[in-house]
JSON list of C-alpha atoms in Angstrom, two decimals:
[
{"chain": "M", "resi": 1, "resn": "MET", "atom": "CA", "xyz": [2.24, -17.75, 36.40]},
{"chain": "M", "resi": 2, "resn": "THR", "atom": "CA", "xyz": [-0.03, -19.16, 33.70]},
{"chain": "M", "resi": 3, "resn": "ARG", "atom": "CA", "xyz": [0.78, -22.74, 32.78]},
{"chain": "M", "resi": 4, "resn": "LEU", "atom": "CA", "xyz": [0.72, -23.46, 29.05]},
{"chain": "M", "resi": 5, "resn": "CYS", "atom": "CA", "xyz": [-1.31, -26.46, 27.99]},
{"chain": "M", "resi": 6, "resn": "TYR", "atom": "CA", "xyz": [0.34, -29.88, 27.94]},
{"chain": "M", "resi": 7, "resn": "CYS", "atom": "CA", "xyz": [-0.88, -30.36, 24.34]},
{"chain": "M", "resi": 8, "resn": "HIS", "atom": "CA", "xyz": [1.51, -27.64, 23.11]},
{"chain": "M", "resi": 9, "resn": "SER", "atom": "CA", "xyz": [-1.27, -25.48, 21.66]},
{"chain": "M", "resi": 10, "resn": "GLN", "atom": "CA", "xyz": [0.53, -22.45, 23.17]},
{"chain": "M", "resi": 11, "resn": "GLN", "atom": "CA", "xyz": [-2.72, -21.60, 24.99]},
{"chain": "M", "resi": 12, "resn": "PRO", "atom": "CA", "xyz": [-3.11, -21.57, 28.77]},
{"chain": "M", "resi": 13, "resn": "PHE", "atom": "CA", "xyz": [-4.08, -24.99, 30.16]},
{"chain": "M", "resi": 14, "resn": "ALA", "atom": "CA", "xyz": [-7.07, -23.38, 31.91]},
{"chain": "M", "resi": 15, "resn": "GLN", "atom": "CA", "xyz": [-8.46, -22.23, 28.56]},
{"chain": "M", "resi": 16, "resn": "CYS", "atom": "CA", "xyz": [-7.44, -25.22, 26.43]},
{"chain": "M", "resi": 17, "resn": "CYS", "atom": "CA", "xyz": [-7.66, -28.78, 27.75]},
{"chain": "M", "resi": 18, "resn": "GLU", "atom": "CA", "xyz": [-8.47, -28.28, 31.43]},
{"chain": "M", "resi": 19, "resn": "PRO", "atom": "CA", "xyz": [-12.20, -27.54, 30.84]},
{"chain": "M", "resi": 20, "resn": "LEU", "atom": "CA", "xyz": [-12.44, -30.81, 28.87]},
{"chain": "M", "resi": 21, "resn": "LEU", "atom": "CA", "xyz": [-10.52, -32.83, 31.46]},
{"chain": "M", "resi": 22, "resn": "SER", "atom": "CA", "xyz": [-12.66, -31.47, 34.28]},
{"chain": "M", "resi": 23, "resn": "GLY", "atom": "CA", "xyz": [-15.90, -32.25, 32.43]},
{"chain": "M", "resi": 24, "resn": "ASN", "atom": "CA", "xyz": [-16.94, -28.61, 32.17]},
{"chain": "M", "resi": 25, "resn": "SER", "atom": "CA", "xyz": [-17.05, -28.78, 28.36]},
{"chain": "M", "resi": 26, "resn": "THR", "atom": "CA", "xyz": [-16.82, -31.27, 25.51]},
{"chain": "M", "resi": 27, "resn": "ALA", "atom": "CA", "xyz": [-14.39, -31.33, 22.63]},
{"chain": "M", "resi": 28, "resn": "PRO", "atom": "CA", "xyz": [-15.71, -29.34, 19.65]},
{"chain": "M", "resi": 29, "resn": "SER", "atom": "CA", "xyz": [-13.57, -31.36, 17.22]},
{"chain": "M", "resi": 30, "resn": "ALA", "atom": "CA", "xyz": [-11.61, -34.59, 16.96]},
{"chain": "M", "resi": 31, "resn": "GLU", "atom": "CA", "xyz": [-8.40, -32.56, 17.09]},
{"chain": "M", "resi": 32, "resn": "ALA", "atom": "CA", "xyz": [-9.49, -30.94, 20.36]},
{"chain": "M", "resi": 33, "resn": "LEU", "atom": "CA", "xyz": [-10.30, -34.39, 21.74]},
{"chain": "M", "resi": 34, "resn": "MET", "atom": "CA", "xyz": [-6.89, -35.68, 20.62]},
{"chain": "M", "resi": 35, "resn": "ARG", "atom": "CA", "xyz": [-5.16, -32.77, 22.35]},
{"chain": "M", "resi": 36, "resn": "SER", "atom": "CA", "xyz": [-7.18, -33.29, 25.53]},
{"chain": "M", "resi": 37, "resn": "ARG", "atom": "CA", "xyz": [-6.41, -37.02, 25.57]},
{"chain": "M", "resi": 38, "resn": "TYR", "atom": "CA", "xyz": [-2.70, -36.21, 25.31]},
{"chain": "M", "resi": 39, "resn": "SER", "atom": "CA", "xyz": [-3.08, -33.76, 28.22]},
{"chain": "M", "resi": 40, "resn": "ALA", "atom": "CA", "xyz": [-4.94, -36.45, 30.16]},
{"chain": "M", "resi": 41, "resn": "TYR", "atom": "CA", "xyz": [-2.05, -38.86, 29.67]},
{"chain": "M", "resi": 42, "resn": "ALA", "atom": "CA", "xyz": [0.42, -36.13, 30.66]},
{"chain": "M", "resi": 43, "resn": "THR", "atom": "CA", "xyz": [-1.51, -35.44, 33.89]},
{"chain": "M", "resi": 44, "resn": "ALA", "atom": "CA", "xyz": [-2.35, -39.11, 34.60]},
{"chain": "M", "resi": 45, "resn": "ASN", "atom": "CA", "xyz": [-6.10, -38.48, 34.23]},
{"chain": "M", "resi": 46, "resn": "PHE", "atom": "CA", "xyz": [-6.87, -42.02, 33.10]},
{"chain": "M", "resi": 47, "resn": "ASP", "atom": "CA", "xyz": [-10.60, -41.74, 33.90]},
{"chain": "M", "resi": 48, "resn": "TYR", "atom": "CA", "xyz": [-10.80, -39.13, 31.13]},
{"chain": "M", "resi": 49, "resn": "VAL", "atom": "CA", "xyz": [-8.78, -41.29, 28.73]},
{"chain": "M", "resi": 50, "resn": "LEU", "atom": "CA", "xyz": [-11.06, -44.28, 29.35]},
{"chain": "M", "resi": 51, "resn": "ASN", "atom": "CA", "xyz": [-14.25, -42.21, 29.02]},
{"chain": "M", "resi": 52, "resn": "THR", "atom": "CA", "xyz": [-13.15, -40.76, 25.68]},
{"chain": "M", "resi": 53, "resn": "TYR", "atom": "CA", "xyz": [-12.80, -44.13, 23.96]},
{"chain": "M", "resi": 54, "resn": "SER", "atom": "CA", "xyz": [-15.64, -45.22, 21.68]},
{"chain": "M", "resi": 55, "resn": "ARG", "atom": "CA", "xyz": [-18.18, -47.59, 23.28]},
{"chain": "M", "resi": 56, "resn": "GLU", "atom": "CA", "xyz": [-16.85, -50.52, 21.24]},
{"chain": "M", "resi": 57, "resn": "LYS", "atom": "CA", "xyz": [-13.26, -50.01, 22.39]},
{"chain": "M", "resi": 58, "resn": "ARG", "atom": "CA", "xyz": [-14.13, -49.09, 25.99]},
{"chain": "M", "resi": 59, "resn": "GLU", "atom": "CA", "xyz": [-15.68, -52.54, 26.49]},
{"chain": "M", "resi": 60, "resn": "HIS", "atom": "CA", "xyz": [-12.22, -54.12, 26.28]},
{"chain": "M", "resi": 61, "resn": "LEU", "atom": "CA", "xyz": [-10.33, -51.66, 28.49]},
{"chain": "M", "resi": 62, "resn": "THR", "atom": "CA", "xyz": [-10.02, -51.02, 32.21]},
{"chain": "M", "resi": 63, "resn": "LEU", "atom": "CA", "xyz": [-8.69, -48.11, 34.16]},
{"chain": "M", "resi": 64, "resn": "ALA", "atom": "CA", "xyz": [-6.02, -50.41, 35.61]},
{"chain": "M", "resi": 65, "resn": "ASP", "atom": "CA", "xyz": [-4.86, -51.36, 32.08]},
{"chain": "M", "resi": 66, "resn": "LEU", "atom": "CA", "xyz": [-4.43, -47.71, 31.12]},
{"chain": "M", "resi": 67, "resn": "GLN", "atom": "CA", "xyz": [-2.61, -46.85, 34.33]},
{"chain": "M", "resi": 68, "resn": "GLU", "atom": "CA", "xyz": [-0.27, -49.82, 34.07]},
{"chain": "M", "resi": 69, "resn": "ASN", "atom": "CA", "xyz": [0.62, -49.12, 30.42]},
{"chain": "M", "resi": 70, "resn": "ALA", "atom": "CA", "xyz": [1.50, -45.47, 31.09]},
{"chain": "M", "resi": 71, "resn": "GLU", "atom": "CA", "xyz": [2.94, -45.79, 34.59]},
{"chain": "M", "resi": 72, "resn": "ALA", "atom": "CA", "xyz": [6.57, -45.12, 33.67]},
{"chain": "M", "resi": 73, "resn": "THR", "atom": "CA", "xyz": [5.90, -42.70, 30.80]},
{"chain": "M", "resi": 74, "resn": "GLN", "atom": "CA", "xyz": [6.87, -39.03, 30.87]},
{"chain": "M", "resi": 75, "resn": "TRP", "atom": "CA", "xyz": [5.04, -37.17, 28.09]},
{"chain": "M", "resi": 76, "resn": "LEU", "atom": "CA", "xyz": [7.13, -34.41, 26.52]},
{"chain": "M", "resi": 77, "resn": "ALA", "atom": "CA", "xyz": [5.46, -32.94, 23.42]},
{"chain": "M", "resi": 78, "resn": "LEU", "atom": "CA", "xyz": [2.61, -33.27, 20.97]},
{"chain": "M", "resi": 79, "resn": "GLN", "atom": "CA", "xyz": [2.65, -32.22, 17.33]},
{"chain": "M", "resi": 80, "resn": "VAL", "atom": "CA", "xyz": [-0.63, -32.42, 15.43]},
{"chain": "M", "resi": 81, "resn": "GLU", "atom": "CA", "xyz": [0.25, -32.88, 11.77]},
{"chain": "M", "resi": 82, "resn": "SER", "atom": "CA", "xyz": [-3.18, -33.00, 10.15]},
{"chain": "M", "resi": 83, "resn": "HIS", "atom": "CA", "xyz": [-6.85, -33.48, 10.84]},
{"chain": "M", "resi": 84, "resn": "SER", "atom": "CA", "xyz": [-9.95, -33.99, 8.76]},
{"chain": "M", "resi": 85, "resn": "ALA", "atom": "CA", "xyz": [-13.60, -34.61, 9.53]},
{"chain": "M", "resi": 86, "resn": "ASP", "atom": "CA", "xyz": [-16.42, -36.02, 7.45]},
{"chain": "M", "resi": 87, "resn": "GLY", "atom": "CA", "xyz": [-19.70, -35.83, 9.34]},
{"chain": "M", "resi": 88, "resn": "GLU", "atom": "CA", "xyz": [-19.59, -38.39, 12.13]},
{"chain": "M", "resi": 89, "resn": "THR", "atom": "CA", "xyz": [-16.01, -39.56, 11.60]},
{"chain": "M", "resi": 90, "resn": "ALA", "atom": "CA", "xyz": [-12.64, -37.84, 11.69]},
{"chain": "M", "resi": 91, "resn": "GLU", "atom": "CA", "xyz": [-8.91, -38.52, 11.50]},
{"chain": "M", "resi": 92, "resn": "VAL", "atom": "CA", "xyz": [-6.01, -36.85, 13.28]},
{"chain": "M", "resi": 93, "resn": "GLN", "atom": "CA", "xyz": [-2.37, -37.55, 12.48]},
{"chain": "M", "resi": 94, "resn": "PHE", "atom": "CA", "xyz": [0.05, -36.69, 15.26]},
{"chain": "M", "resi": 95, "resn": "CYS", "atom": "CA", "xyz": [3.46, -37.31, 16.79]},
{"chain": "M", "resi": 96, "resn": "ALA", "atom": "CA", "xyz": [3.76, -37.60, 20.55]},
{"chain": "M", "resi": 97, "resn": "TYR", "atom": "CA", "xyz": [7.19, -37.62, 22.18]},
{"chain": "M", "resi": 98, "resn": "PHE", "atom": "CA", "xyz": [7.83, -39.31, 25.49]},
{"chain": "M", "resi": 99, "resn": "LYS", "atom": "CA", "xyz": [10.46, -40.86, 27.73]},
{"chain": "M", "resi": 100, "resn": "GLU", "atom": "CA", "xyz": [10.42, -44.29, 29.32]},
{"chain": "M", "resi": 101, "resn": "GLN", "atom": "CA", "xyz": [13.27, -45.62, 31.41]},
{"chain": "M", "resi": 102, "resn": "GLY", "atom": "CA", "xyz": [15.54, -42.83, 30.21]},
{"chain": "M", "resi": 103, "resn": "LYS", "atom": "CA", "xyz": [14.94, -43.48, 26.51]},
{"chain": "M", "resi": 104, "resn": "LEU", "atom": "CA", "xyz": [13.27, -41.06, 24.10]},
{"chain": "M", "resi": 105, "resn": "TYR", "atom": "CA", "xyz": [10.44, -42.32, 21.89]},
{"chain": "M", "resi": 106, "resn": "LYS", "atom": "CA", "xyz": [8.09, -41.00, 19.23]},
{"chain": "M", "resi": 107, "resn": "LEU", "atom": "CA", "xyz": [4.57, -42.28, 18.71]},
{"chain": "M", "resi": 108, "resn": "HIS", "atom": "CA", "xyz": [3.40, -41.38, 15.19]},
{"chain": "M", "resi": 109, "resn": "GLU", "atom": "CA", "xyz": [-0.23, -42.32, 14.68]},
{"chain": "M", "resi": 110, "resn": "LEU", "atom": "CA", "xyz": [-3.15, -41.77, 12.36]},
{"chain": "M", "resi": 111, "resn": "SER", "atom": "CA", "xyz": [-6.09, -41.83, 14.77]},
{"chain": "M", "resi": 112, "resn": "ARG", "atom": "CA", "xyz": [-9.75, -42.38, 13.92]},
{"chain": "M", "resi": 113, "resn": "PHE", "atom": "CA", "xyz": [-12.58, -40.74, 15.83]},
{"chain": "M", "resi": 114, "resn": "VAL", "atom": "CA", "xyz": [-16.35, -41.20, 15.82]},
{"chain": "M", "resi": 115, "resn": "ARG", "atom": "CA", "xyz": [-19.23, -39.13, 17.14]},
{"chain": "M", "resi": 116, "resn": "GLU", "atom": "CA", "xyz": [-21.37, -40.86, 19.75]},
{"chain": "M", "resi": 117, "resn": "GLU", "atom": "CA", "xyz": [-24.23, -38.99, 21.41]},
{"chain": "M", "resi": 118, "resn": "GLN", "atom": "CA", "xyz": [-22.95, -35.67, 19.98]},
{"chain": "M", "resi": 119, "resn": "GLN", "atom": "CA", "xyz": [-19.45, -36.16, 21.41]},
{"chain": "M", "resi": 120, "resn": "TRP", "atom": "CA", "xyz": [-16.19, -37.05, 19.71]},
{"chain": "M", "resi": 121, "resn": "LYS", "atom": "CA", "xyz": [-14.65, -40.35, 20.88]},
{"chain": "M", "resi": 122, "resn": "TYR", "atom": "CA", "xyz": [-11.34, -42.00, 20.02]},
{"chain": "M", "resi": 123, "resn": "HIS", "atom": "CA", "xyz": [-11.96, -45.26, 18.15]},
{"chain": "M", "resi": 124, "resn": "ASP", "atom": "CA", "xyz": [-8.61, -46.59, 16.98]},
{"chain": "M", "resi": 125, "resn": "GLY", "atom": "CA", "xyz": [-5.49, -45.73, 15.05]},
{"chain": "M", "resi": 126, "resn": "ASP", "atom": "CA", "xyz": [-2.70, -46.93, 12.85]},
{"chain": "M", "resi": 127, "resn": "ILE", "atom": "CA", "xyz": [0.82, -46.71, 14.23]},
{"chain": "M", "resi": 128, "resn": "LEU", "atom": "CA", "xyz": [3.00, -45.29, 11.46]},
{"chain": "M", "resi": 129, "resn": "PRO", "atom": "CA", "xyz": [6.38, -46.83, 10.52]},
{"chain": "M", "resi": 130, "resn": "ASP", "atom": "CA", "xyz": [8.63, -44.15, 12.02]},
{"chain": "M", "resi": 131, "resn": "THR", "atom": "CA", "xyz": [7.30, -44.82, 15.53]},
{"chain": "M", "resi": 132, "resn": "GLY", "atom": "CA", "xyz": [9.97, -45.90, 18.00]},
{"chain": "M", "resi": 133, "resn": "THR", "atom": "CA", "xyz": [13.14, -44.69, 19.65]},
{"chain": "M", "resi": 134, "resn": "VAL", "atom": "CA", "xyz": [14.43, -41.25, 18.71]},
{"chain": "M", "resi": 135, "resn": "LYS", "atom": "CA", "xyz": [18.05, -40.20, 18.61]},
{"chain": "M", "resi": 136, "resn": "MET", "atom": "CA", "xyz": [18.46, -36.45, 18.93]},
{"chain": "M", "resi": 137, "resn": "GLY", "atom": "CA", "xyz": [21.62, -34.85, 17.64]},
{"chain": "M", "resi": 138, "resn": "ARG", "atom": "CA", "xyz": [23.83, -32.86, 19.95]},
{"chain": "M", "resi": 139, "resn": "ASN", "atom": "CA", "xyz": [22.61, -29.50, 18.66]},
{"chain": "M", "resi": 140, "resn": "ASP", "atom": "CA", "xyz": [19.12, -30.40, 17.42]},
{"chain": "M", "resi": 141, "resn": "LEU", "atom": "CA", "xyz": [16.31, -28.03, 18.34]},
{"chain": "M", "resi": 142, "resn": "CYS", "atom": "CA", "xyz": [13.77, -29.46, 20.74]},
{"chain": "M", "resi": 143, "resn": "PHE", "atom": "CA", "xyz": [10.63, -30.95, 19.20]},
{"chain": "M", "resi": 144, "resn": "CYS", "atom": "CA", "xyz": [8.42, -29.17, 21.75]},
{"chain": "M", "resi": 145, "resn": "GLY", "atom": "CA", "xyz": [8.67, -25.88, 19.86]},
{"chain": "M", "resi": 146, "resn": "SER", "atom": "CA", "xyz": [10.64, -23.97, 22.51]},
{"chain": "M", "resi": 147, "resn": "GLU", "atom": "CA", "xyz": [13.32, -23.06, 19.92]},
{"chain": "M", "resi": 148, "resn": "ARG", "atom": "CA", "xyz": [15.97, -24.21, 22.41]},
{"chain": "M", "resi": 149, "resn": "LYS", "atom": "CA", "xyz": [18.40, -27.06, 21.92]},
{"chain": "M", "resi": 150, "resn": "PHE", "atom": "CA", "xyz": [16.92, -30.42, 22.92]},
{"chain": "M", "resi": 151, "resn": "LYS", "atom": "CA", "xyz": [19.66, -31.03, 25.50]},
{"chain": "M", "resi": 152, "resn": "GLN", "atom": "CA", "xyz": [18.74, -27.72, 27.23]},
{"chain": "M", "resi": 153, "resn": "CYS", "atom": "CA", "xyz": [15.00, -28.39, 27.10]},
{"chain": "M", "resi": 154, "resn": "CYS", "atom": "CA", "xyz": [13.14, -31.74, 27.09]},
{"chain": "M", "resi": 155, "resn": "GLY", "atom": "CA", "xyz": [16.47, -33.60, 27.04]},
{"chain": "M", "resi": 156, "resn": "LYS", "atom": "CA", "xyz": [17.47, -32.40, 30.51]},
{"chain": "M", "resi": 157, "resn": "GLY", "atom": "CA", "xyz": [17.83, -35.15, 33.07]}
]
């Protein structure tokens, strides 16, 4: 059975983010890099996450920091809301849904990307005000796009 990509592109993982995570290709856009970074978090590929930070930001991070910060996180869904590029810089606005210690959260961010040595790199982002815990209604559809009720989908367990 073909596994759909963690980034919720509705493409097979093997054709979407896996070639980027394995180093067999590079992200053609900031949005593709954003999606692959989400997939890297979802699969605990923290080497990839670290290597896709801009040089300036990578200087202040370690693999251990990334692993520790995401250790108890279960990534559930990604929704890319917008993206724009202007030469060597780009922005991607997204919502990422995750669970930690049984609680549901949303990370809503406007991320900035730069091109370094012909590759897109994550530089930084602004966390938007509606970031935080999420309360799903009893019959709300799941945010992952499955068209099922949340409680029968990502809300199980």
